[in-house]
Amino acid sequence: GYMTLVLGLSELAPALALLEKFTSDRDIVPGLQHIWFTGSELRASTGVSGVIVGVSWSVPEPFALPAGRLTALVSSLHAQGHARVALEPREASFKFASEKFQASLPRYRPAEGEDLGPYVLRRPPAKNGRTALTPAWWADLSRALPCMSADETKAPLRGVRWAKTGALYATDTYRLTAVLPEKSARALPPGAGVLLPDHLLSRVGARRVGVTEACVEGDAALWLFAPDGAFYGTLIAGDFPEEGCATFVRQARRASAEGGTWVELPAAPVALASVLERLLHFAEAPTYRLGGEARAGALRLFVGNEAGSAEEVLPATVRGPDVSFEVNGEYLREALLTVAPKFWIPGSAGGNAAYFASADGRVDHLVMLLRA
């Protein structure tokens, strides 16, 4: 029943580049190393997350080809300016040809008893119960992404918590971000809240702004729908400390209104980025310890260790008593450049985090201070 398929590379190349991110190189389930052609869809799965991409053509019966090699060939031919490729079925392979190039790609046959239903061939849930999402909502979510934990031992922190209030939280225990999307873009999650897992968000990447709907399937998977396809990912087990995050933010807001010291730097991000970059050449991983002293009109930042020392004094508006502190310089840099060039340090009354609030009032960000 097969016939030769002629496929346009301008459609196929970007689709495969996305699909390949959703394939696995582990040998345990060989089917996950392949891209599946089924009906008018292309599919791939890592086992924990997967993707379905709609295409403008259709195949009479499903087949699967090795993801890495297929993607590399298509990408190379597309970059060279080829317009299309032909796939011609053989007994155990496909002939792959474009102009003067041709290759043979082995066809994957699932082993007996290999059930691909939960993985590659998974069907999306029915249309009811989906939550609408906008590009503005995704832009707000991206403000929480830098704080997601990358620590394998802290699974419940490896994502962004979408709270039932519509707020978004992320923390790696050293930093915490809370984002409240603007009213027009605010979306309430399915159920009582959901952790948007990093393994899905990172693979969807920049494509997430095209995602218009989300839903949860049972207590097992999160689905994201775009006009041309869908993404799904296994939900992470364990409880994200949503209550604790909300409490920390409330406490910081209150404390910053009552005491401590506010430090505001001139909003010249290029200069600020350069200053911090220079100082961080002297700071040592993993804590990148950076000292700070704020007093009337100035913020002195300094680094000193066996590898040398450096300091710079920046003009600053300082409201509150003189204060000194130590902080992870990488985290300070990121917060000053992405949240606000202004921060609050708790005074002698206690508190163990620097607090940043964005000018639009939608992002609260905390960075743990380092103990001397």
PDB file of N, CA and C in Angstrom, residues 109-162:
ATOM      1  N   ARG A 109      10.485  -1.326  13.288  1.00  0.00           N
ATOM      2  CA  ARG A 109       9.326  -2.191  13.551  1.00  0.00           C
ATOM      3  C   ARG A 109       9.266  -2.456  15.046  1.00  0.00           C
ATOM      4  N   PRO A 110       8.174  -2.074  15.699  1.00  0.00           N
ATOM      5  CA  PRO A 110       8.077  -2.319  17.151  1.00  0.00           C
ATOM      6  C   PRO A 110       8.223  -3.807  17.461  1.00  0.00           C
ATOM      7  N   ALA A 111       8.900  -4.099  18.579  1.00  0.00           N
ATOM      8  CA  ALA A 111       9.045  -5.494  19.010  1.00  0.00           C
ATOM      9  C   ALA A 111       7.675  -6.004  19.445  1.00  0.00           C
ATOM     10  N   GLU A 112       7.543  -7.327  19.452  1.00  0.00           N
ATOM     11  CA  GLU A 112       6.278  -7.902  19.889  1.00  0.00           C
ATOM     12  C   GLU A 112       6.027  -7.501  21.339  1.00  0.00           C
ATOM     13  N   GLY A 113       4.830  -7.033  21.623  1.00  0.00           N
ATOM     14  CA  GLY A 113       4.528  -6.636  23.010  1.00  0.00           C
ATOM     15  C   GLY A 113       4.972  -5.222  23.352  1.00  0.00           C
ATOM     16  N   GLU A 114       5.612  -4.527  22.402  1.00  0.00           N
ATOM     17  CA  GLU A 114       6.017  -3.137  22.680  1.00  0.00           C
ATOM     18  C   GLU A 114       4.808  -2.229  22.458  1.00  0.00           C
ATOM     19  N   ASP A 115       4.272  -1.699  23.550  1.00  0.00           N
ATOM     20  CA  ASP A 115       3.052  -0.894  23.474  1.00  0.00           C
ATOM     21  C   ASP A 115       3.415   0.584  23.402  1.00  0.00           C
ATOM     22  N   LEU A 116       3.162   1.195  22.237  1.00  0.00           N
ATOM     23  CA  LEU A 116       3.524   2.601  22.076  1.00  0.00           C
ATOM     24  C   LEU A 116       2.352   3.533  22.377  1.00  0.00           C
ATOM     25  N   GLY A 117       1.212   2.948  22.772  1.00  0.00           N
ATOM     26  CA  GLY A 117       0.018   3.737  23.095  1.00  0.00           C
ATOM     27  C   GLY A 117       0.272   4.840  24.123  1.00  0.00           C
ATOM     28  N   PRO A 118       0.930   4.531  25.264  1.00  0.00           N
ATOM     29  CA  PRO A 118       1.141   5.576  26.279  1.00  0.00           C
ATOM     30  C   PRO A 118       2.193   6.597  25.855  1.00  0.00           C
ATOM     31  N   TYR A 119       2.972   6.284  24.809  1.00  0.00           N
ATOM     32  CA  TYR A 119       4.068   7.165  24.416  1.00  0.00           C
ATOM     33  C   TYR A 119       3.727   7.890  23.121  1.00  0.00           C
ATOM     34  N   VAL A 120       4.234   7.340  22.033  1.00  0.00           N
ATOM     35  CA  VAL A 120       4.157   8.034  20.751  1.00  0.00           C
ATOM     36  C   VAL A 120       2.721   8.154  20.248  1.00  0.00           C
ATOM     37  N   LEU A 121       1.921   7.119  20.454  1.00  0.00           N
ATOM     38  CA  LEU A 121       0.601   7.118  19.819  1.00  0.00           C
ATOM     39  C   LEU A 121      -0.502   7.588  20.760  1.00  0.00           C
ATOM     40  N   ARG A 122      -0.117   8.323  21.782  1.00  0.00           N
ATOM     41  CA  ARG A 122      -1.087   8.795  22.774  1.00  0.00           C
ATOM     42  C   ARG A 122      -2.082   9.774  22.135  1.00  0.00           C
ATOM     43  N   ARG A 123      -3.362   9.642  22.496  1.00  0.00           N
ATOM     44  CA  ARG A 123      -4.389  10.531  21.937  1.00  0.00           C
ATOM     45  C   ARG A 123      -4.655  11.680  22.911  1.00  0.00           C
ATOM     46  N   PRO A 124      -4.842  12.894  22.386  1.00  0.00           N
ATOM     47  CA  PRO A 124      -5.165  13.999  23.301  1.00  0.00           C
ATOM     48  C   PRO A 124      -6.557  13.814  23.913  1.00  0.00           C
ATOM     49  N   PRO A 125      -6.765  14.345  25.131  1.00  0.00           N
ATOM     50  CA  PRO A 125      -8.093  14.243  25.753  1.00  0.00           C
ATOM     51  C   PRO A 125      -9.120  15.081  24.974  1.00  0.00           C
ATOM     52  N   ALA A 126     -10.400  14.845  25.269  1.00  0.00           N
ATOM     53  CA  ALA A 126     -11.487  15.565  24.592  1.00  0.00           C
ATOM     54  C   ALA A 126     -11.348  17.073  24.799  1.00  0.00           C
ATOM     55  N   LYS A 127     -12.063  17.843  23.963  1.00  0.00           N
ATOM     56  CA  LYS A 127     -11.856  19.289  23.934  1.00  0.00           C
ATOM     57  C   LYS A 127     -12.398  20.047  25.139  1.00  0.00           C
ATOM     58  N   ASN A 128     -13.315  19.456  25.904  1.00  0.00           N
ATOM     59  CA  ASN A 128     -13.869  20.237  27.014  1.00  0.00           C
ATOM     60  C   ASN A 128     -12.850  20.353  28.139  1.00  0.00           C
ATOM     61  N   GLY A 129     -12.988  21.384  28.941  1.00  0.00           N
ATOM     62  CA  GLY A 129     -12.093  21.543  30.093  1.00  0.00           C
ATOM     63  C   GLY A 129     -10.718  22.096  29.751  1.00  0.00           C
ATOM     64  N   ARG A 130     -10.600  22.807  28.643  1.00  0.00           N
ATOM     65  CA  ARG A 130      -9.304  23.420  28.310  1.00  0.00           C
ATOM     66  C   ARG A 130      -9.274  24.871  28.783  1.00  0.00           C
ATOM     67  N   THR A 131      -8.086  25.321  29.173  1.00  0.00           N
ATOM     68  CA  THR A 131      -7.888  26.705  29.616  1.00  0.00           C
ATOM     69  C   THR A 131      -7.214  27.486  28.496  1.00  0.00           C
ATOM     70  N   ALA A 132      -7.758  28.666  28.174  1.00  0.00           N
ATOM     71  CA  ALA A 132      -7.172  29.478  27.096  1.00  0.00           C
ATOM     72  C   ALA A 132      -5.945  30.240  27.604  1.00  0.00           C
ATOM     73  N   LEU A 133      -4.900  30.293  26.775  1.00  0.00           N
ATOM     74  CA  LEU A 133      -3.662  30.997  27.132  1.00  0.00           C
ATOM     75  C   LEU A 133      -3.301  31.974  26.012  1.00  0.00           C
ATOM     76  N   THR A 134      -2.691  33.101  26.380  1.00  0.00           N
ATOM     77  CA  THR A 134      -2.338  34.125  25.390  1.00  0.00           C
ATOM     78  C   THR A 134      -0.823  34.318  25.344  1.00  0.00           C
ATOM     79  N   PRO A 135      -0.289  34.923  24.279  1.00  0.00           N
ATOM     80  CA  PRO A 135       1.148  35.236  24.249  1.00  0.00           C
ATOM     81  C   PRO A 135       1.574  36.091  25.457  1.00  0.00           C
ATOM     82  N   ALA A 136       0.686  36.984  25.922  1.00  0.00           N
ATOM     83  CA  ALA A 136       1.031  37.820  27.092  1.00  0.00           C
ATOM     84  C   ALA A 136       1.214  36.953  28.338  1.00  0.00           C
ATOM     85  N   TRP A 137       0.382  35.909  28.460  1.00  0.00           N
ATOM     86  CA  TRP A 137       0.509  34.996  29.611  1.00  0.00           C
ATOM     87  C   TRP A 137       1.858  34.262  29.543  1.00  0.00           C
ATOM     88  N   TRP A 138       2.218  33.802  28.355  1.00  0.00           N
ATOM     89  CA  TRP A 138       3.499  33.107  28.211  1.00  0.00           C
ATOM     90  C   TRP A 138       4.672  34.045  28.483  1.00  0.00           C
ATOM     91  N   ALA A 139       4.532  35.326  28.082  1.00  0.00           N
ATOM     92  CA  ALA A 139       5.601  36.291  28.350  1.00  0.00           C
ATOM     93  C   ALA A 139       5.766  36.463  29.857  1.00  0.00           C
ATOM     94  N   ASP A 140       4.640  36.490  30.589  1.00  0.00           N
ATOM     95  CA  ASP A 140       4.722  36.589  32.048  1.00  0.00           C
ATOM     96  C   ASP A 140       5.347  35.327  32.648  1.00  0.00           C
ATOM     97  N   LEU A 141       4.951  34.169  32.129  1.00  0.00           N
ATOM     98  CA  LEU A 141       5.529  32.916  32.635  1.00  0.00           C
ATOM     99  C   LEU A 141       7.046  32.898  32.453  1.00  0.00           C
ATOM    100  N   SER A 142       7.519  33.445  31.327  1.00  0.00           N
ATOM    101  CA  SER A 142       8.969  33.390  31.061  1.00  0.00           C
ATOM    102  C   SER A 142       9.758  34.179  32.114  1.00  0.00           C
ATOM    103  N   ARG A 143       9.079  35.095  32.822  1.00  0.00           N
ATOM    104  CA  ARG A 143       9.774  35.870  33.863  1.00  0.00           C
ATOM    105  C   ARG A 143      10.070  34.994  35.093  1.00  0.00           C
ATOM    106  N   ALA A 144       9.376  33.872  35.204  1.00  0.00           N
ATOM    107  CA  ALA A 144       9.625  32.961  36.335  1.00  0.00           C
ATOM    108  C   ALA A 144      10.644  31.876  35.997  1.00  0.00           C
ATOM    109  N   LEU A 145      10.870  31.634  34.696  1.00  0.00           N
ATOM    110  CA  LEU A 145      11.702  30.487  34.291  1.00  0.00           C
ATOM    111  C   LEU A 145      13.115  30.461  34.880  1.00  0.00           C
ATOM    112  N   PRO A 146      13.827  31.619  34.981  1.00  0.00           N
ATOM    113  CA  PRO A 146      15.212  31.528  35.471  1.00  0.00           C
ATOM    114  C   PRO A 146      15.336  30.940  36.873  1.00  0.00           C
ATOM    115  N   CYS A 147      14.249  30.982  37.653  1.00  0.00           N
ATOM    116  CA  CYS A 147      14.313  30.490  39.044  1.00  0.00           C
ATOM    117  C   CYS A 147      14.001  29.011  39.206  1.00  0.00           C
ATOM    118  N   MET A 148      13.613  28.344  38.131  1.00  0.00           N
ATOM    119  CA  MET A 148      13.312  26.916  38.262  1.00  0.00           C
ATOM    120  C   MET A 148      14.545  26.164  38.720  1.00  0.00           C
ATOM    121  N   SER A 149      14.354  25.173  39.561  1.00  0.00           N
ATOM    122  CA  SER A 149      15.495  24.380  40.022  1.00  0.00           C
ATOM    123  C   SER A 149      15.953  23.419  38.930  1.00  0.00           C
ATOM    124  N   ALA A 150      17.276  23.223  38.842  1.00  0.00           N
ATOM    125  CA  ALA A 150      17.810  22.230  37.913  1.00  0.00           C
ATOM    126  C   ALA A 150      18.322  21.017  38.695  1.00  0.00           C
ATOM    127  N   ASP A 151      18.029  20.990  39.988  1.00  0.00           N
ATOM    128  CA  ASP A 151      18.547  19.940  40.866  1.00  0.00           C
ATOM    129  C   ASP A 151      17.682  18.685  40.769  1.00  0.00           C
ATOM    130  N   GLU A 152      18.301  17.595  40.295  1.00  0.00           N
ATOM    131  CA  GLU A 152      17.549  16.339  40.104  1.00  0.00           C
ATOM    132  C   GLU A 152      16.958  15.817  41.407  1.00  0.00           C
ATOM    133  N   THR A 153      17.571  16.177  42.538  1.00  0.00           N
ATOM    134  CA  THR A 153      17.082  15.649  43.818  1.00  0.00           C
ATOM    135  C   THR A 153      15.891  16.455  44.347  1.00  0.00           C
ATOM    136  N   LYS A 154      15.580  17.573  43.677  1.00  0.00           N
ATOM    137  CA  LYS A 154      14.456  18.411  44.140  1.00  0.00           C
ATOM    138  C   LYS A 154      13.368  18.436  43.074  1.00  0.00           C
ATOM    139  N   ALA A 155      12.852  17.250  42.749  1.00  0.00           N
ATOM    140  CA  ALA A 155      11.882  17.127  41.647  1.00  0.00           C
ATOM    141  C   ALA A 155      10.712  18.113  41.739  1.00  0.00           C
ATOM    142  N   PRO A 156      10.083  18.300  42.921  1.00  0.00           N
ATOM    143  CA  PRO A 156       8.900  19.182  42.940  1.00  0.00           C
ATOM    144  C   PRO A 156       9.220  20.644  42.630  1.00  0.00           C
ATOM    145  N   LEU A 157      10.509  21.018  42.566  1.00  0.00           N
ATOM    146  CA  LEU A 157      10.867  22.402  42.242  1.00  0.00           C
ATOM    147  C   LEU A 157      11.258  22.547  40.768  1.00  0.00           C
ATOM    148  N   ARG A 158      11.165  21.429  40.020  1.00  0.00           N
ATOM    149  CA  ARG A 158      11.656  21.461  38.625  1.00  0.00           C
ATOM    150  C   ARG A 158      10.539  21.861  37.657  1.00  0.00           C
ATOM    151  N   GLY A 159       9.988  23.046  37.915  1.00  0.00           N
ATOM    152  CA  GLY A 159       8.928  23.547  37.054  1.00  0.00           C
ATOM    153  C   GLY A 159       8.431  24.874  37.577  1.00  0.00           C
ATOM    154  N   VAL A 160       7.385  25.397  36.930  1.00  0.00           N
ATOM    155  CA  VAL A 160       6.751  26.634  37.389  1.00  0.00           C
ATOM    156  C   VAL A 160       5.377  26.260  37.919  1.00  0.00           C
ATOM    157  N   ARG A 161       5.108  26.664  39.156  1.00  0.00           N
ATOM    158  CA  ARG A 161       3.817  26.364  39.773  1.00  0.00           C
ATOM    159  C   ARG A 161       2.782  27.393  39.307  1.00  0.00           C
ATOM    160  N   TRP A 162       1.713  26.886  38.701  1.00  0.00           N
ATOM    161  CA  TRP A 162       0.611  27.725  38.245  1.00  0.00           C
ATOM    162  C   TRP A 162      -0.469  27.588  39.308  1.00  0.00           C
TER     163      TRP A 162
END
